[in-house]
Amino acid sequence: MNPNFDDIGETIGAPLLENGSAKINCNDVNVFYDDKHAIRKVSVDIGKNEVTAFIGPSGCGKSTFLRCINRMNDTITSCRVTGEVNIDNINIYNNELDVVLLRARVGMVFQKPNPFPKSIYENVAYGPKIHGLAQNKAELDEIVYTSLEKAGLLEEVKDRINQPGTGLSGGQQQRLCIARAIAVHPEVILMDEPCSALDPIATAKIEELIDELKQNYTIIIVTHSMQQAARVSQRTAFFHLGYLVECDDTKRIFTTPDHKLTQDYITGRYG
Amino acid sequence: MQTFILTFVILFLTLIGFILGKRRSVKISNGGVNKLHSLPGYYGLYVAMWCSIPAVIFLALWLSFENSIITTLIVSDLPDEMKDLPPDRMSLIVNDIKNLAEGNIVSKEPDEALKKAALHYSRLKEVAYASLFTLIMIISTVFGIFTYRKIQSNFRARNKVEKIMEIILIASSTVAIFTTIGIVLSVLFESIRFFRQIPVFEFLLGLKWSPQMAIRPDQVGASGSFGIIPLVTGTMLISFIAMVVAVPIGLMSAIYMSEYASYRTRAIVKPLLEILAGIPTVVYGFFAALTVAPFIRDTGALVGLDVSSESALAAGLVMGVMIIPFVSSLSDDVINAVPQSMRDGSYAIGATQSETIIRVLLQAALPGIVGSVLLAVSRAIGETMIVVMAAGLTANLTGNPFEAVTTFTVQIVTLLIGDQEFDSPKTLAAFALGLILFIMTLCLNIVALYVVRKYREQYE
Ligand SMILES: Nc1ncnc2c1ncn2[C@@H]1O[C@H](COP(=O)(O)OP(=O)(O)OP(=O)(O)O)[C@@H](O)[C@H]1O
Ligand SMILES: [Mg+2]
């Protein structure tokens, strides 16, 4: 192994929050794909009602770690997770936990917009329907319209709410996916590079939206854009080769990082 | 034998053309092969193609016309009293001449004129062969030399070969298309002959199917009635039963294979299911006739039902089993083709696997599944062997699955079995049935392909 990385064992900065303001607490998390050790001994706290950005070079394990938090890794047969991920002090990897309910609490938005081949309305109504969140049509309507409203999409689609969601533009589709995620009233929203397939204007809209959503939700966003991380997040975690190298207030990470690797990465001198 | 030798000669010339063409291009390049426009092999290939293709085309044309020309020649040489014979007698004589010339058995003791004609015939044959041989040699070499001399360092052999390839490919697909058109037209023309004798309306709307006709005028017996409604209902009944079996089982095994089975299980189960499609239909047929049909009859007897020993149910059930792999294999493909991101999206909201399958995957794959079911239906409609053996020949107009019914395909078979006059309505009816069957399956296939294509567009 490259000798430079030997000293990474311990994360530096402020990975753990004091005074129990953490929504999510990850403790010594390791992830393996068969024999490949993809996440190594990561311990980190995610603050409540704030935006945490995960940054790091491609293949360093950001998505893998993100998928630990709603146990989406369970759908990959070769994947094995050890350690604890506590949400509100309950370990989500305990045996009694109902994964289906967990995923309703921890929503996820993907890199590529993936609306279902259904109408816009049905896309948003999907989650509430399977979780039985609405007693009748009126309640369902209410949920769908407020979710679209919160996702900042209602104005643009209210005349075509029964047309296919796949017919929207990329940026609209991504906001539809966000609406779909918040329709089940999650507490946490995970976003894996939500803007990488979008143009600057659509990106700006989503960033604005993230900023609003953080009042009610705890948000984690994976991004390759330093500017985006700086703009939307309060805290930033830098990953490298499966290690969490440094985690701290975004401002500090982008002005005076402690680790040389972080410094190199954010100034674009990485590699 | 002679054709075989000729083919061999052409191949040989082609090989020589290839070697010479390649060598010349290398020589022209003076060792700097990269100065050539194309690789040396392309020059060889170019010459080889011109050596072989025109010669092969010529050979094919010659062989298809040779026989009729020679026949005309010997006939024109026969003595006058033989020339005026009616065509069927004439063809007998021509046959005799050929047999005599080739040393085979002849229908009667050959007379002088016949012997002379046979001699003439074999001489003509020899001349024809000799000239064919020479012509082929000439064509092949002339085209070969001509292209050989065209080779220059800037000659674009690679592009020319590409062009020729394209033409060959187009020609092959044209053959397939024209064969289909030919078949359709011949069925169509025979059907038209049939409809001259039996009105179309009587055929399409008649409720009675009994194609037996009196052969001699004094014979007692049926006068023949050609109403296809009983056949339509029979075909639909059996296909319906088959689909009732095949669609749920096929679809569910497709879902199991694409969503639940591990890679290993899938690798075993899928080929196993496809073996079902490889079993010859005759085998299914006697399985239906000897095992399933008696079983159904006995079970029916137990509960007091009157089941005939040949029943639509038996044929339909077995046919359904046969069709399972069609449905499952195609549906499996379309379910697999639904992007993983759809599943992820659904799981990430907290849907279970079965909710994901029912609400997202099946919906997304629906057009593809519909397409595969339609293809399976057209397969069921066209299936013959099982029905012949298990469903009987009686054209009952019934919706009762316990009775014997019959289908289009079965009737076509029975109409054409045995000695037939080829212009009686009974035989011609087979073509009309074939035409209707063809139109039915064609429509189904067109709809199915359209639906499947629509589905593809959705994800591309
Ligand atoms: N399903 C999988 N099976 C096996 N290995 C995987 C799988 N998914 C990811 N990996 C491996 O785990 C490591 C981390 O991958 P991950 O997708 O988490 O990286 P990432 O930081 O999200 O990269 P990117 O920025 O390119 O999205 C990589 O080396 C990758 O090859
Ligand atoms: Mg990733």
mmCIF file of C-alpha atoms in Angstrom, chain B residues 73-326:
data_model
loop_
_atom_site.group_PDB
_atom_site.id
_atom_site.type_symbol
_atom_site.label_atom_id
_atom_site.label_comp_id
_atom_site.label_asym_id
_atom_site.label_seq_id
_atom_site.Cartn_x
_atom_site.Cartn_y
_atom_site.Cartn_z
ATOM 1 C CA LEU B 73 -35.158 -29.702 -78.288
ATOM 2 C CA ILE B 74 -35.793 -33.437 -78.152
ATOM 3 C CA VAL B 75 -39.523 -33.023 -78.397
ATOM 4 C CA SER B 76 -39.139 -30.960 -81.555
ATOM 5 C CA ASP B 77 -37.063 -33.791 -83.001
ATOM 6 C CA LEU B 78 -39.609 -36.526 -82.391
ATOM 7 C CA PRO B 79 -41.583 -37.997 -85.280
ATOM 8 C CA ASP B 80 -44.650 -35.941 -86.185
ATOM 9 C CA GLU B 81 -47.288 -38.395 -84.951
ATOM 10 C CA MET B 82 -45.747 -38.320 -81.460
ATOM 11 C CA LYS B 83 -45.498 -34.541 -81.341
ATOM 12 C CA ASP B 84 -49.239 -34.090 -81.339
ATOM 13 C CA LEU B 85 -49.890 -36.181 -78.244
ATOM 14 C CA PRO B 86 -51.675 -34.545 -75.278
ATOM 15 C CA PRO B 87 -49.323 -33.024 -72.647
ATOM 16 C CA ASP B 88 -49.608 -35.801 -70.061
ATOM 17 C CA ARG B 89 -48.776 -38.535 -72.580
ATOM 18 C CA MET B 90 -45.993 -36.349 -73.840
ATOM 19 C CA SER B 91 -44.407 -35.989 -70.429
ATOM 20 C CA LEU B 92 -44.518 -39.758 -70.095
ATOM 21 C CA ILE B 93 -42.592 -40.138 -73.335
ATOM 22 C CA VAL B 94 -40.043 -37.530 -72.299
ATOM 23 C CA ASN B 95 -39.568 -39.418 -69.067
ATOM 24 C CA ASP B 96 -39.036 -42.631 -70.974
ATOM 25 C CA ILE B 97 -36.441 -40.985 -73.159
ATOM 26 C CA LYS B 98 -34.542 -39.726 -70.162
ATOM 27 C CA ASN B 99 -34.708 -43.068 -68.401
ATOM 28 C CA LEU B 100 -33.543 -44.851 -71.496
ATOM 29 C CA ALA B 101 -30.619 -42.479 -71.894
ATOM 30 C CA GLU B 102 -29.599 -42.964 -68.286
ATOM 31 C CA GLY B 103 -30.060 -46.724 -68.382
ATOM 32 C CA ASN B 104 -33.038 -46.873 -66.025
ATOM 33 C CA ILE B 105 -36.169 -48.968 -66.322
ATOM 34 C CA VAL B 106 -38.522 -47.867 -69.079
ATOM 35 C CA SER B 107 -42.295 -48.143 -69.016
ATOM 36 C CA LYS B 108 -42.582 -50.097 -72.295
ATOM 37 C CA GLU B 109 -40.373 -51.772 -74.867
ATOM 38 C CA PRO B 110 -38.534 -48.891 -76.581
ATOM 39 C CA ASP B 111 -39.219 -48.465 -80.304
ATOM 40 C CA GLU B 112 -36.888 -47.019 -82.901
ATOM 41 C CA ALA B 113 -37.981 -43.393 -82.475
ATOM 42 C CA LEU B 114 -37.532 -43.569 -78.743
ATOM 43 C CA LYS B 115 -34.052 -44.996 -79.024
ATOM 44 C CA LYS B 116 -33.070 -42.313 -81.460
ATOM 45 C CA ALA B 117 -34.407 -39.645 -79.187
ATOM 46 C CA ALA B 118 -32.542 -41.107 -76.233
ATOM 47 C CA LEU B 119 -29.324 -40.996 -78.168
ATOM 48 C CA HIS B 120 -30.070 -37.436 -79.114
ATOM 49 C CA TYR B 121 -30.792 -36.629 -75.516
ATOM 50 C CA SER B 122 -27.536 -37.986 -74.155
ATOM 51 C CA ARG B 123 -25.598 -36.216 -76.877
ATOM 52 C CA LEU B 124 -27.319 -32.940 -76.028
ATOM 53 C CA LYS B 125 -26.551 -33.485 -72.386
ATOM 54 C CA GLU B 126 -22.884 -33.998 -73.132
ATOM 55 C CA VAL B 127 -22.680 -30.917 -75.295
ATOM 56 C CA ALA B 128 -24.449 -28.910 -72.667
ATOM 57 C CA TYR B 129 -22.101 -30.045 -69.964
ATOM 58 C CA ALA B 130 -19.013 -29.371 -72.039
ATOM 59 C CA SER B 131 -20.161 -25.894 -72.944
ATOM 60 C CA LEU B 132 -21.187 -25.147 -69.375
ATOM 61 C CA PHE B 133 -17.778 -26.237 -68.175
ATOM 62 C CA THR B 134 -15.965 -24.054 -70.685
ATOM 63 C CA LEU B 135 -18.212 -21.075 -70.103
ATOM 64 C CA ILE B 136 -17.727 -21.253 -66.363
ATOM 65 C CA MET B 137 -13.960 -21.443 -66.771
ATOM 66 C CA ILE B 138 -14.030 -18.492 -69.139
ATOM 67 C CA ILE B 139 -16.297 -16.346 -66.993
ATOM 68 C CA SER B 140 -14.338 -17.016 -63.872
ATOM 69 C CA THR B 141 -10.950 -16.355 -65.454
ATOM 70 C CA VAL B 142 -12.025 -13.323 -67.445
ATOM 71 C CA PHE B 143 -13.530 -11.594 -64.427
ATOM 72 C CA GLY B 144 -10.537 -12.701 -62.380
ATOM 73 C CA ILE B 145 -7.981 -11.309 -64.798
ATOM 74 C CA PHE B 146 -9.941 -8.129 -65.264
ATOM 75 C CA THR B 147 -10.045 -7.383 -61.551
ATOM 76 C CA TYR B 148 -6.504 -8.627 -61.060
ATOM 77 C CA ARG B 149 -5.273 -5.960 -63.451
ATOM 78 C CA LYS B 150 -7.200 -3.274 -61.631
ATOM 79 C CA ILE B 151 -5.082 -3.728 -58.506
ATOM 80 C CA GLN B 152 -3.049 -0.617 -57.807
ATOM 81 C CA SER B 153 -1.625 0.797 -54.616
ATOM 82 C CA ASN B 154 -4.432 3.337 -54.352
ATOM 83 C CA PHE B 155 -7.173 0.921 -55.373
ATOM 84 C CA ARG B 156 -9.778 0.845 -52.569
ATOM 85 C CA ALA B 157 -10.240 -2.895 -52.287
ATOM 86 C CA ARG B 158 -11.479 -2.680 -48.712
ATOM 87 C CA ASN B 159 -14.401 -0.440 -49.653
ATOM 88 C CA LYS B 160 -15.239 -2.537 -52.725
ATOM 89 C CA VAL B 161 -15.282 -5.726 -50.674
ATOM 90 C CA GLU B 162 -17.562 -3.958 -48.219
ATOM 91 C CA LYS B 163 -19.934 -3.081 -51.037
ATOM 92 C CA ILE B 164 -19.980 -6.634 -52.371
ATOM 93 C CA MET B 165 -20.611 -7.964 -48.872
ATOM 94 C CA GLU B 166 -23.579 -5.665 -48.560
ATOM 95 C CA ILE B 167 -24.974 -6.856 -51.870
ATOM 96 C CA ILE B 168 -24.574 -10.502 -50.860
ATOM 97 C CA LEU B 169 -26.382 -9.864 -47.594
ATOM 98 C CA ILE B 170 -29.197 -8.025 -49.308
ATOM 99 C CA ALA B 171 -29.509 -10.850 -51.817
ATOM 100 C CA SER B 172 -29.829 -13.458 -49.072
ATOM 101 C CA SER B 173 -32.545 -11.588 -47.261
ATOM 102 C CA THR B 174 -34.315 -11.029 -50.541
ATOM 103 C CA VAL B 175 -34.376 -14.780 -51.085
ATOM 104 C CA ALA B 176 -36.096 -15.229 -47.737
ATOM 105 C CA ILE B 177 -38.615 -12.514 -48.472
ATOM 106 C CA PHE B 178 -39.416 -13.795 -51.937
ATOM 107 C CA THR B 179 -39.877 -17.324 -50.680
ATOM 108 C CA THR B 180 -42.408 -16.040 -48.179
ATOM 109 C CA ILE B 181 -44.167 -14.021 -50.827
ATOM 110 C CA GLY B 182 -44.177 -17.072 -53.083
ATOM 111 C CA ILE B 183 -45.775 -19.255 -50.449
ATOM 112 C CA VAL B 184 -48.389 -16.653 -49.629
ATOM 113 C CA LEU B 185 -49.236 -16.137 -53.282
ATOM 114 C CA SER B 186 -49.592 -19.835 -54.018
ATOM 115 C CA VAL B 187 -51.875 -20.263 -51.011
ATOM 116 C CA LEU B 188 -53.791 -17.217 -52.134
ATOM 117 C CA PHE B 189 -54.301 -18.445 -55.693
ATOM 118 C CA GLU B 190 -55.445 -21.881 -54.614
ATOM 119 C CA SER B 191 -57.817 -20.237 -52.140
ATOM 120 C CA ILE B 192 -59.245 -18.114 -54.911
ATOM 121 C CA ARG B 193 -59.930 -21.280 -56.879
ATOM 122 C CA PHE B 194 -61.689 -22.635 -53.832
ATOM 123 C CA PHE B 195 -63.784 -19.525 -53.401
ATOM 124 C CA ARG B 196 -64.950 -19.837 -57.006
ATOM 125 C CA GLN B 197 -66.698 -23.046 -56.005
ATOM 126 C CA ILE B 198 -67.716 -22.225 -52.441
ATOM 127 C CA PRO B 199 -68.841 -18.646 -51.722
ATOM 128 C CA VAL B 200 -66.707 -16.713 -49.234
ATOM 129 C CA PHE B 201 -69.651 -15.983 -46.962
ATOM 130 C CA GLU B 202 -70.668 -19.579 -46.733
ATOM 131 C CA PHE B 203 -67.085 -20.387 -45.850
ATOM 132 C CA LEU B 204 -66.606 -17.688 -43.244
ATOM 133 C CA LEU B 205 -70.030 -17.797 -41.622
ATOM 134 C CA GLY B 206 -71.193 -21.384 -42.118
ATOM 135 C CA LEU B 207 -71.922 -23.323 -38.972
ATOM 136 C CA LYS B 208 -71.264 -26.776 -40.364
ATOM 137 C CA TRP B 209 -67.939 -28.250 -41.331
ATOM 138 C CA SER B 210 -68.046 -31.579 -43.142
ATOM 139 C CA PRO B 211 -65.809 -31.570 -46.158
ATOM 140 C CA GLN B 212 -66.618 -35.108 -47.361
ATOM 141 C CA MET B 213 -67.883 -34.939 -50.944
ATOM 142 C CA ALA B 214 -69.265 -37.533 -53.214
ATOM 143 C CA ILE B 215 -66.518 -38.570 -55.568
ATOM 144 C CA ARG B 216 -68.688 -40.435 -58.067
ATOM 145 C CA PRO B 217 -72.035 -38.901 -59.005
ATOM 146 C CA ASP B 218 -73.983 -42.030 -57.996
ATOM 147 C CA GLN B 219 -72.345 -42.226 -54.571
ATOM 148 C CA VAL B 220 -74.523 -41.743 -51.534
ATOM 149 C CA GLY B 221 -73.003 -39.470 -48.950
ATOM 150 C CA ALA B 222 -72.398 -35.992 -47.848
ATOM 151 C CA SER B 223 -72.356 -33.234 -50.362
ATOM 152 C CA GLY B 224 -69.804 -31.339 -48.316
ATOM 153 C CA SER B 225 -70.322 -28.201 -46.342
ATOM 154 C CA PHE B 226 -67.570 -25.782 -45.636
ATOM 155 C CA GLY B 227 -68.449 -23.492 -42.739
ATOM 156 C CA ILE B 228 -65.426 -22.665 -40.620
ATOM 157 C CA ILE B 229 -67.186 -21.421 -37.508
ATOM 158 C CA PRO B 230 -66.807 -24.783 -35.690
ATOM 159 C CA LEU B 231 -63.119 -24.712 -36.499
ATOM 160 C CA VAL B 232 -62.792 -21.163 -35.232
ATOM 161 C CA THR B 233 -64.476 -22.017 -31.951
ATOM 162 C CA GLY B 234 -62.449 -25.215 -31.619
ATOM 163 C CA THR B 235 -59.190 -23.413 -32.241
ATOM 164 C CA MET B 236 -60.104 -20.648 -29.839
ATOM 165 C CA LEU B 237 -61.246 -23.061 -27.151
ATOM 166 C CA ILE B 238 -58.037 -25.054 -27.233
ATOM 167 C CA SER B 239 -55.819 -21.976 -27.449
ATOM 168 C CA PHE B 240 -57.705 -20.432 -24.562
ATOM 169 C CA ILE B 241 -57.205 -23.480 -22.367
ATOM 170 C CA ALA B 242 -53.545 -23.536 -23.348
ATOM 171 C CA MET B 243 -53.099 -19.889 -22.428
ATOM 172 C CA VAL B 244 -54.894 -20.370 -19.123
ATOM 173 C CA VAL B 245 -52.210 -22.912 -18.301
ATOM 174 C CA ALA B 246 -49.216 -21.233 -19.878
ATOM 175 C CA VAL B 247 -49.610 -17.583 -18.950
ATOM 176 C CA PRO B 248 -49.788 -17.811 -15.153
ATOM 177 C CA ILE B 249 -47.201 -20.556 -14.854
ATOM 178 C CA GLY B 250 -44.896 -19.001 -17.421
ATOM 179 C CA LEU B 251 -45.185 -15.546 -15.946
ATOM 180 C CA MET B 252 -44.645 -16.685 -12.408
ATOM 181 C CA SER B 253 -41.638 -18.762 -13.267
ATOM 182 C CA ALA B 254 -40.284 -15.776 -15.191
ATOM 183 C CA ILE B 255 -40.698 -13.629 -12.086
ATOM 184 C CA TYR B 256 -39.055 -16.254 -9.955
ATOM 185 C CA MET B 257 -36.152 -16.576 -12.342
ATOM 186 C CA SER B 258 -35.537 -12.892 -12.819
ATOM 187 C CA GLU B 259 -36.160 -11.647 -9.286
ATOM 188 C CA TYR B 260 -35.779 -14.365 -6.715
ATOM 189 C CA ALA B 261 -33.508 -17.036 -8.096
ATOM 190 C CA SER B 262 -29.793 -16.767 -7.458
ATOM 191 C CA TYR B 263 -27.488 -16.735 -10.435
ATOM 192 C CA ARG B 264 -26.758 -20.391 -9.950
ATOM 193 C CA THR B 265 -30.399 -21.500 -9.767
ATOM 194 C CA ARG B 266 -31.237 -19.370 -12.760
ATOM 195 C CA ALA B 267 -28.437 -20.902 -14.774
ATOM 196 C CA ILE B 268 -29.956 -24.327 -14.105
ATOM 197 C CA VAL B 269 -33.683 -23.610 -14.179
ATOM 198 C CA LYS B 270 -33.808 -21.525 -17.329
ATOM 199 C CA PRO B 271 -32.262 -24.115 -19.662
ATOM 200 C CA LEU B 272 -34.391 -26.805 -18.015
ATOM 201 C CA LEU B 273 -37.522 -24.849 -18.817
ATOM 202 C CA GLU B 274 -36.326 -24.312 -22.326
ATOM 203 C CA ILE B 275 -35.953 -28.060 -22.783
ATOM 204 C CA LEU B 276 -39.750 -28.142 -22.664
ATOM 205 C CA ALA B 277 -39.705 -26.164 -25.887
ATOM 206 C CA GLY B 278 -37.312 -28.662 -27.429
ATOM 207 C CA ILE B 279 -39.521 -31.716 -26.969
ATOM 208 C CA PRO B 280 -40.990 -32.705 -30.341
ATOM 209 C CA THR B 281 -44.693 -31.944 -30.486
ATOM 210 C CA VAL B 282 -45.466 -35.536 -31.469
ATOM 211 C CA VAL B 283 -44.197 -36.596 -28.082
ATOM 212 C CA TYR B 284 -46.480 -34.081 -26.423
ATOM 213 C CA GLY B 285 -49.207 -35.399 -28.703
ATOM 214 C CA PHE B 286 -49.080 -38.982 -27.566
ATOM 215 C CA PHE B 287 -48.565 -37.871 -23.996
ATOM 216 C CA ALA B 288 -51.817 -35.967 -24.363
ATOM 217 C CA ALA B 289 -53.621 -38.797 -26.137
ATOM 218 C CA LEU B 290 -52.400 -41.707 -24.063
ATOM 219 C CA THR B 291 -51.976 -40.240 -20.594
ATOM 220 C CA VAL B 292 -53.795 -36.980 -20.108
ATOM 221 C CA ALA B 293 -56.966 -37.661 -22.091
ATOM 222 C CA PRO B 294 -57.778 -41.015 -20.417
ATOM 223 C CA PHE B 295 -56.958 -39.487 -17.050
ATOM 224 C CA ILE B 296 -59.397 -36.657 -17.637
ATOM 225 C CA ARG B 297 -62.042 -39.047 -18.907
ATOM 226 C CA ASP B 298 -61.688 -41.320 -15.863
ATOM 227 C CA THR B 299 -61.679 -38.426 -13.433
ATOM 228 C CA GLY B 300 -64.724 -37.039 -15.191
ATOM 229 C CA ALA B 301 -66.454 -40.395 -14.914
ATOM 230 C CA LEU B 302 -65.740 -40.464 -11.180
ATOM 231 C CA VAL B 303 -67.537 -37.193 -10.597
ATOM 232 C CA GLY B 304 -70.266 -38.120 -13.021
ATOM 233 C CA LEU B 305 -69.191 -35.967 -15.936
ATOM 234 C CA ASP B 306 -69.495 -37.230 -19.442
ATOM 235 C CA VAL B 307 -66.067 -36.661 -20.953
ATOM 236 C CA SER B 308 -65.276 -37.979 -24.378
ATOM 237 C CA SER B 309 -61.973 -39.790 -24.720
ATOM 238 C CA GLU B 310 -60.696 -37.107 -26.996
ATOM 239 C CA SER B 311 -61.264 -33.732 -25.430
ATOM 240 C CA ALA B 312 -60.358 -30.115 -25.974
ATOM 241 C CA LEU B 313 -59.264 -30.038 -22.356
ATOM 242 C CA ALA B 314 -56.582 -32.683 -22.774
ATOM 243 C CA ALA B 315 -55.149 -31.062 -25.868
ATOM 244 C CA GLY B 316 -55.297 -27.593 -24.352
ATOM 245 C CA LEU B 317 -53.619 -28.608 -21.102
ATOM 246 C CA VAL B 318 -50.725 -30.313 -22.797
ATOM 247 C CA MET B 319 -50.363 -27.525 -25.308
ATOM 248 C CA GLY B 320 -50.255 -25.093 -22.400
ATOM 249 C CA VAL B 321 -47.348 -26.989 -20.895
ATOM 250 C CA MET B 322 -45.601 -26.897 -24.221
ATOM 251 C CA ILE B 323 -45.989 -23.133 -24.458
ATOM 252 C CA ILE B 324 -44.795 -22.338 -20.930
ATOM 253 C CA PRO B 325 -41.186 -21.786 -22.002
ATOM 254 C CA PHE B 326 -42.238 -19.302 -24.683
#
